[in-house]
Amino acid sequence: MSLTRFTTSSIGRKQTMAITGLLLVGFLVSHLLGNFLIFAGYGDKYKHEQAKGLQQLLNKHSNAKQNVPTVNESKKNLAKINALLKSNPNLIESTDNSNIPLNTYALKLKELGPLLWIARLGLIVIFVLHMFMFMQTTLINKAARPIPYATVKDAGGSTTASKTMVYTGIILFGYILLHLADFTFNLFETTSVIDGVDEGLFGIVVNGFKNPIHTGLYVLAMFILGLHVSHAIQSACQTFGINHPKYNLLIKNSSNGIGIALALGYMSIPIFVLIKL
Amino acid sequence: MSSEKTINLTLKVWRQKGPTDAGKFQTIHAKDISVDCSFLEMLDIVNDEMARGDQDPVAFDHDCREGICGMCGAVVNGIAHGPQSETTLCQLHMRKFNNGDTIYVEPFRAKAFPIVKDLVVDRSAFDRIIAKGGFISAKTGGVPDANAIPISKVNSDLAMDAAGCIGCGACVAACPNASAMLFTSAKVSQLAVLPQGAVERTERVLNMVSQMDSEQFGNCSNHYECEAVCPKAIKVENIARMNREYLRASVVSRD
Ligand code: HEM
Ligand code: FES
């Protein structure tokens, strides 16, 4: 096998793009399952933990002797606690938020150490390959018709999703950079404190999505993602030669279905946070 | 569809003196065109009048005029070979248009299909792709018995369907990326599904795709516009087959 010939041929480029694209879809599925843990953070059990944390803080700093309160009771104490934290911000560091499921998950990932970096490196290589092939094929495609038609009409093959792959792809690239800046590198001004308690990553995500503009942008980006993926999976099948009159409809419907399911799944998180709080 | 016997049309035809000329649209009024004319006959009538008026007639390619040779072709109102599906331009009739219509007529546009004049494009890139592997090895000597090589009905049908390609280039013209995948895949497929094609199977797909790439066609994005305009209804199933063949050949090839 000649790798140079393969990766510099039209079909080889497309197949590289297709396999890396499918691997990215695989990542999207597992990433979504992890993100769903946010919902678990809203469970009563964790609200109770939160209340306990609040009360401990309060006890420590106001000498009041009380039993562990209910959620409602400790919410009443919020003003007191918030004032306390304002005058003494390093108290926030001391609260333990590792019992929130999303944080536990993130912590477990971090504890993988070098393994996490190998996985990240793999993801980066896959992503860069996808982008590299995208740039090459797009440049070749644009050059292949230097003079455009005065009138172009679809004869019936292409779809909105297929025609916008290049644009949805570029938007996704921009979105991914923003998303990393947002929740991985925390480059934007944000806080992890909810109701006076440092809730770690969970707090950052929830506080972020309380902003309707933030949520709106994410929902829009996930719509774009749905469009890209809905064409991508069926396209990848064809690119690998999977085309059979018996299964074509199934492939098409599954591809559209996975695209829609991923988009709705991801959208549900910011929307839930926005309307819940 | 027109119910009149004759119609008047406004044509916007691409005029380009030669490969290096910039080219532009010319507006031509076609009057009293019988609805029983084919599109090419309509152009004949227009050209006849232009020639009488000492104007340069519109150059266009044609040969059989019965939809089997693949010589004709232009993009009519944005669709290669015009609005009727599974029909070459020579078999498209003017009854498909209405009195007073404005019709844009453009050449097949692709870097790999340089314009020779007006609507005539140079499609020799297709010939060079064929030359790279669109053939089989056959024994010389006595005439073999008919049906000496068993071929399943399914495969013979698939081969015949692929062999329906007349090489007109509409697939390239309709593709948003000016890709020649449908043409090349039909030429690969018609031999790939037959035992006679097995000898050159690996080199054929590698060489034909490599030639296709070097002719500067674009890459397939799986829009399937090609299938929609193909006058011979060649299926994108052939493209899938070529993708499979290419992957296989890339793995097993010794060079
Ligand atoms: C979450 C990220 C992404 C996923 C899951 C994904 C997935 C895929 C898949 C599976 C394909 C099908 C390959 C084929 O057509 O055979 C594809 C195609 C494509 N991807 Fe992506 N992709 C992602 C991000 C991007 C980005 C960031 C870009 C560009 C900046 C991009 C540009 C494209 C383009 C242009 C195509 C179409 C290729 C063609 O039709 O020729 N993708 N993508
Ligand atoms: S002239 Fe032969 S196919 Fe149209």
Coordinates of C-alpha atoms and ligand atoms in Angstrom, one line a residue:
Chain A
M1 CA 0.0 0.0 0.0
S2 CA 1.3 3.4 -0.9
L3 CA 0.2 5.9 1.7
T4 CA 1.3 8.9 -0.3
R5 CA -0.7 7.9 -3.3
F6 CA -3.7 7.2 -1.1
T7 CA -3.6 10.4 0.9
T8 CA -3.0 12.6 -2.2
S9 CA -5.8 11.0 -4.3
S10 CA -9.3 12.4 -4.5
I11 CA -10.8 9.2 -3.1
G12 CA -8.1 8.7 -0.4
R13 CA -8.6 12.2 0.8
K14 CA -12.3 11.7 1.0
Q15 CA -11.9 8.4 2.9
T16 CA -9.6 10.0 5.3
M17 CA -12.1 12.8 5.9
A18 CA -14.9 10.2 6.3
I19 CA -13.1 8.0 8.9
T20 CA -11.9 11.0 10.9
G21 CA -15.4 12.5 10.7
L22 CA -17.0 9.2 11.9
L23 CA -14.4 9.1 14.8
L24 CA -15.5 12.7 15.7
V25 CA -19.1 11.5 15.7
G26 CA -18.0 8.8 18.1
F27 CA -16.4 11.4 20.3
L28 CA -19.6 13.5 20.2
V29 CA -21.7 10.6 21.5
S30 CA -19.4 9.9 24.4
H31 CA -19.0 13.6 25.2
L32 CA -22.8 14.0 25.2
L33 CA -23.2 11.1 27.6
G34 CA -20.7 12.6 30.0
N35 CA -22.4 16.0 29.7
F36 CA -25.7 14.5 30.7
L37 CA -24.3 14.2 34.2
I38 CA -25.2 17.9 34.6
F39 CA -28.8 16.8 35.0
A40 CA -27.8 14.6 37.9
G41 CA -26.3 17.7 39.7
Y42 CA -29.8 19.0 40.0
G43 CA -30.9 15.9 42.0
D44 CA -32.2 16.4 45.6
K45 CA -29.3 14.4 47.0
Y46 CA -26.8 17.0 45.7
K47 CA -29.0 19.9 46.7
H48 CA -28.9 18.4 50.2
E49 CA -25.1 18.1 50.0
Q50 CA -25.0 21.7 48.9
A51 CA -27.2 22.7 51.8
K52 CA -25.0 20.8 54.2
G53 CA -21.9 22.7 52.8
L54 CA -23.7 26.0 53.3
Q55 CA -24.6 25.2 56.9
Q56 CA -21.1 24.1 57.8
L57 CA -19.8 27.4 56.4
L58 CA -22.4 29.3 58.4
N59 CA -21.7 27.4 61.6
K60 CA -18.0 28.0 61.3
H61 CA -18.3 31.7 61.0
S62 CA -21.3 32.7 63.0
N63 CA -21.0 30.4 66.0
A64 CA -24.7 29.5 65.6
K65 CA -25.5 26.0 66.6
Q66 CA -28.0 24.4 64.3
N67 CA -28.7 21.0 62.9
V68 CA -28.2 20.3 59.2
P69 CA -31.0 22.3 57.6
T70 CA -33.3 21.6 54.7
V71 CA -32.7 23.2 51.4
N72 CA -35.3 25.8 52.1
E73 CA -33.9 26.7 55.4
S74 CA -30.4 27.2 54.1
K75 CA -31.6 29.2 51.2
K76 CA -33.0 31.6 53.8
N77 CA -29.5 32.0 55.1
L78 CA -28.1 32.8 51.7
A79 CA -27.9 36.5 52.2
K80 CA -25.9 36.1 55.3
I81 CA -23.5 33.7 53.7
N82 CA -23.1 35.7 50.6
A83 CA -22.2 38.8 52.7
L84 CA -19.8 36.6 54.6
L85 CA -18.1 35.4 51.4
K86 CA -17.8 38.8 50.0
S87 CA -15.8 40.0 52.9
N88 CA -13.8 36.8 52.9
P89 CA -13.5 35.4 49.4
N90 CA -10.9 32.7 50.1
L91 CA -13.5 30.8 52.0
I92 CA -14.9 29.7 48.7
E93 CA -11.8 27.6 48.1
S94 CA -12.5 25.6 51.2
T95 CA -15.9 24.1 50.2
D96 CA -15.8 20.6 48.8
N97 CA -17.7 20.2 45.5
S98 CA -16.4 16.8 44.3
N99 CA -19.7 15.1 45.1
I100 CA -21.4 16.7 42.2
P101 CA -21.6 14.1 39.4
L102 CA -20.2 16.3 36.6
N103 CA -17.3 17.3 38.8
T104 CA -16.6 13.7 39.8
Y105 CA -16.6 12.8 36.1
A106 CA -14.2 15.6 35.2
L107 CA -12.0 14.7 38.1
K108 CA -11.9 11.0 37.1
L109 CA -10.8 12.1 33.6
K110 CA -8.1 14.3 35.0
E111 CA -6.9 11.5 37.2
L112 CA -6.1 9.5 34.0
G113 CA -3.1 11.7 33.7
P114 CA -1.0 10.7 30.7
L115 CA -3.8 8.5 29.4
L116 CA -6.0 11.6 29.1
W117 CA -3.3 13.3 27.2
I118 CA -2.9 10.4 24.8
A119 CA -6.7 10.5 24.2
R120 CA -6.5 14.3 23.7
L121 CA -3.6 14.0 21.3
G122 CA -5.6 11.3 19.3
L123 CA -8.6 13.6 19.1
I124 CA -6.4 16.5 18.0
V125 CA -4.7 14.4 15.3
I126 CA -8.2 13.2 14.1
F127 CA -9.5 16.8 14.0
V128 CA -6.5 18.2 12.3
L129 CA -6.6 15.5 9.6
H130 CA -10.3 16.2 9.0
M131 CA -9.6 19.9 8.7
F132 CA -6.5 19.4 6.5
M133 CA -8.4 17.2 4.0
F134 CA -11.3 19.7 4.1
M135 CA -9.0 22.5 3.1
Q136 CA -7.3 20.6 0.3
T137 CA -10.5 19.2 -1.2
T138 CA -12.3 22.6 -0.9
L139 CA -9.5 24.4 -2.7
I140 CA -9.4 21.8 -5.5
N141 CA -13.2 21.9 -5.8
K142 CA -13.3 25.7 -6.1
A143 CA -10.5 25.6 -8.7
A144 CA -12.3 22.9 -10.7
R145 CA -14.9 25.4 -11.9
P146 CA -13.2 28.8 -12.3
I147 CA -16.1 30.4 -14.2
P148 CA -19.5 29.9 -12.4
Y149 CA -22.8 29.4 -14.2
A150 CA -25.1 32.4 -14.6
T151 CA -28.0 30.1 -13.7
V152 CA -27.8 27.1 -11.4
K153 CA -30.7 24.9 -10.5
D154 CA -30.7 21.8 -8.4
A155 CA -31.7 18.9 -10.5
G156 CA -32.7 17.1 -7.3
G157 CA -29.7 15.5 -5.8
S158 CA -28.3 17.9 -3.2
T159 CA -29.9 18.9 0.1
T160 CA -29.4 22.0 2.3
A161 CA -27.1 20.0 4.6
S162 CA -25.0 18.7 1.7
K163 CA -24.7 22.1 0.1
T164 CA -23.6 23.8 3.3
M165 CA -21.0 21.2 4.5
V166 CA -18.2 23.7 3.9
Y167 CA -19.9 26.5 5.8
T168 CA -21.2 24.4 8.7
G169 CA -17.7 22.9 9.0
I170 CA -16.1 26.3 9.2
I171 CA -18.7 27.5 11.8
L172 CA -18.1 24.3 13.8
F173 CA -14.4 25.0 13.8
G174 CA -15.0 28.5 15.2
Y175 CA -17.4 27.1 17.8
I176 CA -15.0 24.4 19.0
L177 CA -12.3 27.1 19.6
L178 CA -14.8 29.2 21.6
H179 CA -16.1 26.1 23.5
L180 CA -12.6 25.2 24.6
A181 CA -11.9 28.8 25.7
D182 CA -15.2 28.7 27.5
F183 CA -15.1 25.5 29.6
T184 CA -11.7 23.9 29.2
F185 CA -9.4 26.9 29.6
N186 CA -11.9 29.3 31.3
L187 CA -10.7 32.3 29.4
F188 CA -13.9 34.2 29.9
E189 CA -14.8 36.0 33.1
T190 CA -16.9 33.6 35.1
T191 CA -17.5 32.1 38.5
S192 CA -18.1 28.7 39.8
V193 CA -20.0 29.9 42.8
I194 CA -23.8 29.2 43.0
D195 CA -25.7 30.5 46.0
G196 CA -22.5 31.1 47.9
V197 CA -21.0 27.7 47.3
D198 CA -18.2 26.9 45.0
E199 CA -19.7 24.2 42.7
G200 CA -16.6 23.7 40.5
L201 CA -17.1 22.9 36.9
F202 CA -20.8 22.3 37.4
G203 CA -21.0 25.9 38.8
I204 CA -19.1 27.3 35.8
V205 CA -21.4 25.5 33.3
V206 CA -24.6 26.4 35.1
N207 CA -23.6 30.0 35.6
G208 CA -22.5 30.2 31.9
F209 CA -25.9 29.0 30.6
K210 CA -27.9 31.3 32.9
N211 CA -26.9 33.9 30.3
P212 CA -29.5 33.7 27.5
I213 CA -27.0 35.0 24.9
H214 CA -24.6 32.3 25.9
T215 CA -27.3 29.7 25.7
G216 CA -28.6 31.1 22.4
L217 CA -25.2 30.8 20.8
Y218 CA -24.8 27.2 21.9
V219 CA -28.2 26.2 20.6
L220 CA -27.4 27.8 17.3
A221 CA -24.1 26.0 17.1
M222 CA -25.8 22.7 17.9
F223 CA -28.2 23.3 15.1
I224 CA -25.3 23.7 12.7
L225 CA -23.7 20.6 14.2
G226 CA -26.9 18.7 13.5
L227 CA -26.9 19.8 9.9
H228 CA -23.2 18.8 9.4
V229 CA -23.6 15.4 11.0
S230 CA -26.9 14.6 9.3
H231 CA -25.3 14.7 5.9
A232 CA -21.9 13.5 7.1
I233 CA -22.8 10.0 8.2
Q234 CA -24.6 9.1 5.0
S235 CA -21.9 10.7 3.0
A236 CA -19.2 8.7 4.8
C237 CA -21.1 5.5 4.0
Q238 CA -21.1 6.3 0.3
T239 CA -17.4 7.4 0.5
F240 CA -16.6 3.9 1.9
G241 CA -18.7 2.3 -0.8
I242 CA -21.6 1.3 1.4
N243 CA -24.5 1.8 -1.0
H244 CA -27.1 -0.9 -1.4
P245 CA -30.7 -0.5 -2.7
K246 CA -31.9 -2.4 0.3
Y247 CA -30.2 -0.3 3.0
N248 CA -29.9 3.1 1.4
L249 CA -33.1 4.4 3.0
L250 CA -32.1 3.1 6.4
I251 CA -28.6 4.7 6.1
K252 CA -30.2 8.0 5.1
N253 CA -32.7 8.0 7.9
S254 CA -30.2 6.9 10.5
S255 CA -27.8 9.6 9.4
N256 CA -30.5 12.3 9.7
G257 CA -31.7 10.7 13.0
I258 CA -28.3 10.7 14.6
G259 CA -27.7 14.3 13.5
I260 CA -31.0 15.4 15.0
A261 CA -30.6 13.4 18.1
L262 CA -27.1 14.8 18.8
A263 CA -28.2 18.3 18.2
L264 CA -31.3 18.0 20.4
G265 CA -29.2 16.2 23.1
Y266 CA -26.6 18.9 23.3
M267 CA -29.2 21.7 23.0
S268 CA -31.2 20.2 26.0
I269 CA -28.4 21.1 28.4
P270 CA -28.1 24.9 28.1
I271 CA -31.9 25.2 27.6
F272 CA -32.5 23.2 30.8
V273 CA -30.1 25.3 32.8
L274 CA -31.6 28.5 31.4
I275 CA -35.2 27.7 32.3
K276 CA -34.5 25.9 35.5
L277 CA -32.8 28.9 37.2
Chain B
M1 CA -45.8 22.3 -21.7
S2 CA -47.0 24.4 -24.6
S3 CA -50.3 23.9 -26.3
E4 CA -49.4 26.3 -29.2
K5 CA -48.0 25.1 -32.5
T6 CA -45.2 27.6 -32.6
I7 CA -43.6 29.6 -29.8
N8 CA -41.4 32.7 -29.5
L9 CA -38.4 32.6 -27.2
T10 CA -35.7 34.8 -25.8
L11 CA -32.4 33.0 -25.8
K12 CA -29.5 34.1 -23.7
V13 CA -26.7 32.2 -25.3
W14 CA -23.0 32.1 -24.1
R15 CA -20.8 33.3 -26.9
Q16 CA -17.1 32.8 -26.7
K17 CA -14.8 33.2 -29.8
G18 CA -12.1 30.8 -28.5
P19 CA -10.5 29.3 -25.5
T20 CA -8.8 32.6 -24.4
D21 CA -11.7 34.9 -25.1
A22 CA -13.6 36.2 -22.0
G23 CA -17.0 35.4 -23.5
K24 CA -20.4 36.9 -22.8
F25 CA -24.1 36.2 -23.1
Q26 CA -25.8 37.2 -26.4
T27 CA -29.6 37.8 -26.5
I28 CA -31.2 36.1 -29.4
H29 CA -34.9 36.2 -30.3
A30 CA -36.1 32.9 -31.7
K31 CA -39.4 33.4 -33.5
D32 CA -42.0 31.0 -34.7
I33 CA -40.3 27.9 -33.4
S34 CA -42.3 24.8 -33.9
V35 CA -43.0 22.9 -30.7
D36 CA -42.1 19.7 -32.5
C37 CA -38.5 20.9 -32.9
S38 CA -35.8 19.4 -30.8
F39 CA -33.6 21.9 -28.8
L40 CA -30.8 21.4 -31.4
E41 CA -33.2 21.9 -34.3
M42 CA -34.3 25.1 -32.7
L43 CA -30.6 26.2 -32.5
D44 CA -30.3 25.1 -36.2
I45 CA -33.2 27.5 -37.2
V46 CA -31.7 30.3 -35.1
N47 CA -28.3 29.7 -36.7
D48 CA -29.7 29.6 -40.2
E49 CA -31.1 33.1 -39.7
M50 CA -27.9 34.3 -38.2
A51 CA -25.9 33.0 -41.1
R52 CA -28.2 34.7 -43.5
G53 CA -27.8 38.0 -41.6
D54 CA -24.0 37.6 -41.8
Q55 CA -23.6 36.8 -38.2
D56 CA -21.5 34.1 -36.7
P57 CA -23.8 31.1 -35.9
V58 CA -23.7 29.5 -32.4
A59 CA -21.3 26.7 -32.3
F60 CA -22.6 23.5 -30.5
D61 CA -21.6 19.8 -30.5
H62 CA -23.9 17.1 -31.9
D63 CA -23.8 13.9 -33.8
C64 CA -26.4 11.2 -33.6
R65 CA -29.3 13.4 -32.5
E66 CA -31.0 10.3 -31.2
G67 CA -29.6 10.4 -27.6
I68 CA -27.0 7.6 -28.0
C69 CA -23.7 9.2 -28.9
G70 CA -23.0 11.6 -26.1
M71 CA -21.8 14.5 -28.3
C72 CA -24.5 17.1 -27.5
G73 CA -25.0 18.9 -24.3
A74 CA -25.4 22.3 -22.8
V75 CA -26.7 23.7 -19.5
V76 CA -30.2 25.0 -20.1
N77 CA -31.7 27.2 -17.5
G78 CA -29.2 25.9 -14.9
I79 CA -29.7 22.2 -15.6
A80 CA -27.3 20.1 -17.8
H81 CA -29.3 18.8 -20.8
G82 CA -32.3 20.9 -19.8
P83 CA -35.4 20.3 -17.7
Q84 CA -36.4 16.8 -18.8
S85 CA -34.8 14.0 -16.9
E86 CA -33.0 11.1 -18.5
T87 CA -32.9 13.0 -21.8
T88 CA -30.1 14.3 -23.9
L89 CA -30.3 17.9 -25.3
C90 CA -30.9 16.5 -28.8
Q91 CA -33.9 14.6 -27.5
L92 CA -35.4 17.5 -25.6
H93 CA -38.3 19.0 -27.5
M94 CA -39.5 22.6 -27.6
R95 CA -42.9 21.5 -26.4
K96 CA -41.3 21.4 -22.9
F97 CA -41.1 25.3 -23.1
N98 CA -43.7 28.0 -23.1
N99 CA -44.3 30.9 -25.4
G100 CA -42.4 33.9 -24.2
D101 CA -39.9 31.9 -22.1
T102 CA -36.4 33.2 -21.6
I103 CA -33.8 30.4 -21.9
Y104 CA -30.3 30.6 -20.7
V105 CA -27.9 28.3 -22.7
E106 CA -24.4 27.9 -21.2
P107 CA -21.6 25.5 -22.0
F108 CA -20.7 22.6 -19.6
R109 CA -18.3 24.5 -17.2
A110 CA -15.3 22.9 -15.7
K111 CA -11.6 23.6 -15.7
A112 CA -11.1 20.1 -17.2
F113 CA -13.4 21.0 -20.0
P114 CA -11.9 24.0 -21.7
I115 CA -14.3 25.9 -24.0
V116 CA -13.4 25.6 -27.7
K117 CA -16.1 27.9 -29.0
D118 CA -19.5 29.1 -27.7
L119 CA -21.1 25.9 -26.4
V120 CA -18.4 23.5 -27.6
V121 CA -16.1 22.2 -24.9
D122 CA -13.1 19.9 -25.1
R123 CA -14.0 16.7 -23.3
S124 CA -10.8 14.8 -24.2
A125 CA -10.0 14.5 -20.5
F126 CA -12.6 11.7 -20.5
D127 CA -10.7 9.9 -23.3
R128 CA -7.5 10.1 -21.4
I129 CA -9.2 8.6 -18.3
I130 CA -10.5 5.7 -20.5
A131 CA -7.1 5.2 -22.0
K132 CA -5.7 4.5 -18.5
G133 CA -7.7 1.4 -17.9
G134 CA -11.0 1.2 -19.6
F135 CA -10.1 -2.0 -21.4
I136 CA -9.5 -5.7 -20.7
S137 CA -7.0 -8.3 -21.6
A138 CA -8.3 -10.8 -24.2
K139 CA -6.8 -13.9 -25.8
T140 CA -6.2 -13.7 -29.5
G141 CA -6.9 -16.8 -31.6
G142 CA -10.0 -18.7 -32.3
V143 CA -13.5 -17.2 -31.6
P144 CA -14.5 -18.4 -28.1
D145 CA -17.8 -20.1 -27.5
A146 CA -20.6 -17.8 -26.6
N147 CA -21.4 -18.0 -22.9
A148 CA -18.2 -19.9 -22.2
I149 CA -17.7 -17.7 -19.1
P150 CA -20.5 -18.0 -16.6
I151 CA -21.8 -14.6 -15.4
S152 CA -24.6 -14.1 -13.0
K153 CA -27.7 -12.2 -14.1
V154 CA -27.2 -9.7 -11.4
N155 CA -23.7 -8.8 -12.5
S156 CA -24.5 -8.8 -16.1
D157 CA -27.3 -6.3 -15.4
L158 CA -25.0 -4.1 -13.3
A159 CA -22.4 -4.1 -16.0
M160 CA -24.9 -3.3 -18.7
D161 CA -26.4 -0.4 -16.6
A162 CA -22.9 1.1 -16.1
A163 CA -22.1 0.6 -19.7
G164 CA -25.1 2.8 -20.6
C165 CA -22.8 5.8 -20.0
I166 CA -22.4 7.8 -23.2
G167 CA -19.7 10.0 -21.8
C168 CA -21.5 13.3 -22.5
G169 CA -20.0 15.0 -19.4
A170 CA -23.3 16.2 -17.9
C171 CA -22.3 14.7 -14.6
V172 CA -19.2 17.0 -14.5
A173 CA -21.4 20.0 -15.6
A174 CA -24.0 19.4 -12.9
C175 CA -21.6 18.7 -10.0
P176 CA -21.0 21.7 -7.8
N177 CA -17.4 20.6 -7.6
A178 CA -17.0 19.7 -11.3
S179 CA -16.1 16.1 -10.3
A180 CA -15.9 13.3 -12.9
M181 CA -16.7 10.5 -10.4
L182 CA -19.9 9.4 -12.0
F183 CA -18.3 9.0 -15.4
T184 CA -15.1 7.4 -14.1
S185 CA -17.0 5.1 -11.8
A186 CA -19.3 3.9 -14.6
K187 CA -16.2 3.0 -16.7
V188 CA -14.6 1.2 -13.7
S189 CA -17.8 -0.5 -12.7
Q190 CA -18.7 -2.0 -16.1
L191 CA -15.6 -4.0 -16.0
A192 CA -15.2 -4.5 -12.2
V193 CA -18.3 -6.7 -11.9
L194 CA -17.4 -9.0 -14.7
P195 CA -14.8 -11.9 -14.7
Q196 CA -13.3 -10.4 -17.9
G197 CA -12.3 -7.3 -15.9
A198 CA -10.5 -9.2 -13.2
V199 CA -7.1 -9.2 -14.7
E200 CA -6.5 -5.5 -14.5
R201 CA -8.9 -4.9 -11.6
T202 CA -6.3 -3.4 -9.2
E203 CA -4.4 -1.2 -11.6
R204 CA -7.5 -0.1 -13.5
V205 CA -9.0 1.8 -10.6
L206 CA -5.7 3.2 -9.4
N207 CA -4.7 4.5 -12.8
M208 CA -8.1 5.8 -13.9
V209 CA -8.6 7.7 -10.6
S210 CA -5.1 9.1 -10.8
Q211 CA -5.7 10.3 -14.4
M212 CA -9.0 11.8 -13.3
D213 CA -7.3 13.7 -10.5
S214 CA -4.6 15.0 -12.8
E215 CA -7.2 16.4 -15.2
Q216 CA -8.1 18.8 -12.4
F217 CA -11.7 17.6 -11.8
G218 CA -13.0 18.3 -8.4
N219 CA -13.8 15.9 -5.5
C220 CA -17.1 14.1 -5.0
S221 CA -19.1 15.6 -2.1
N222 CA -22.0 13.1 -2.5
H223 CA -24.6 15.6 -3.6
Y224 CA -25.8 13.3 -6.3
E225 CA -26.6 16.1 -8.7
C226 CA -24.8 14.0 -11.4
E227 CA -27.3 11.1 -11.0
A228 CA -30.2 13.6 -11.3
V229 CA -29.1 15.0 -14.6
C230 CA -27.6 11.8 -16.2
P231 CA -29.4 11.2 -19.5
K232 CA -28.7 7.5 -19.1
A233 CA -29.7 7.3 -15.4
I234 CA -26.3 6.0 -14.3
K235 CA -26.5 5.5 -10.6
V236 CA -24.2 6.8 -7.8
E237 CA -24.1 3.2 -6.7
N238 CA -21.2 3.1 -9.2
I239 CA -19.4 5.8 -7.3
A240 CA -19.7 3.7 -4.2
R241 CA -18.4 0.7 -6.1
M242 CA -15.4 2.7 -7.3
N243 CA -14.7 3.9 -3.8
R244 CA -14.7 0.3 -2.6
E245 CA -12.5 -0.7 -5.5
Y246 CA -10.1 2.1 -4.8
L247 CA -9.8 1.2 -1.1
R248 CA -9.2 -2.4 -1.9
A249 CA -6.7 -1.6 -4.6
S250 CA -4.8 0.7 -2.3
V251 CA -4.5 -2.1 0.2
V252 CA -3.5 -5.0 -2.1
S253 CA -1.4 -3.1 -4.7
R254 CA 2.3 -4.0 -4.6
D255 CA 3.4 -0.6 -6.0
Ligands
HEM1 C1 -17.6 18.0 15.6 C2 -17.0 18.0 14.6 C3 -17.2 17.3 13.2 C4 -17.7 16.1 12.9 C5 -18.3 15.1 13.8 C6 -17.6 15.9 11.5 C7 -18.0 14.8 10.8 C8 -17.9 14.7 9.4 C9 -18.1 13.5 8.7 C10 -18.5 12.1 9.3 C11 -18.0 13.8 7.4 C12 -18.3 12.8 6.2 C13 -17.2 12.6 5.3 C14 -17.6 12.4 3.9 O1 -18.2 13.3 3.3 O2 -17.5 11.3 3.4 C15 -17.7 15.2 7.3 C16 -17.5 15.9 6.1 C17 -17.1 17.2 6.1 N1 -16.6 17.9 7.1 FE1 -16.8 17.5 9.0 N2 -17.0 17.0 11.0 C18 -16.7 17.9 12.0 C19 -16.1 19.1 12.0 C20 -15.7 19.7 10.8 C21 -15.0 20.9 10.7 C22 -14.5 21.7 11.9 C23 -14.9 21.2 9.4 C24 -14.2 22.4 8.7 C25 -13.7 23.4 9.2 C26 -15.5 20.2 8.7 C27 -15.7 20.1 7.3 C28 -16.3 19.1 6.6 C29 -16.6 19.2 5.2 C30 -16.4 20.4 4.3 C31 -17.1 17.9 4.9 C32 -17.7 17.5 3.5 C33 -16.8 16.9 2.7 C34 -17.3 16.7 1.3 O3 -18.6 16.7 1.2 O4 -16.6 16.6 0.4 N3 -16.0 19.3 9.5 N4 -17.6 15.7 8.6
FES2 S1 -26.3 14.2 -30.4 FE1 -25.9 12.1 -29.9 S2 -26.6 12.1 -27.9 FE2 -27.3 14.0 -28.5

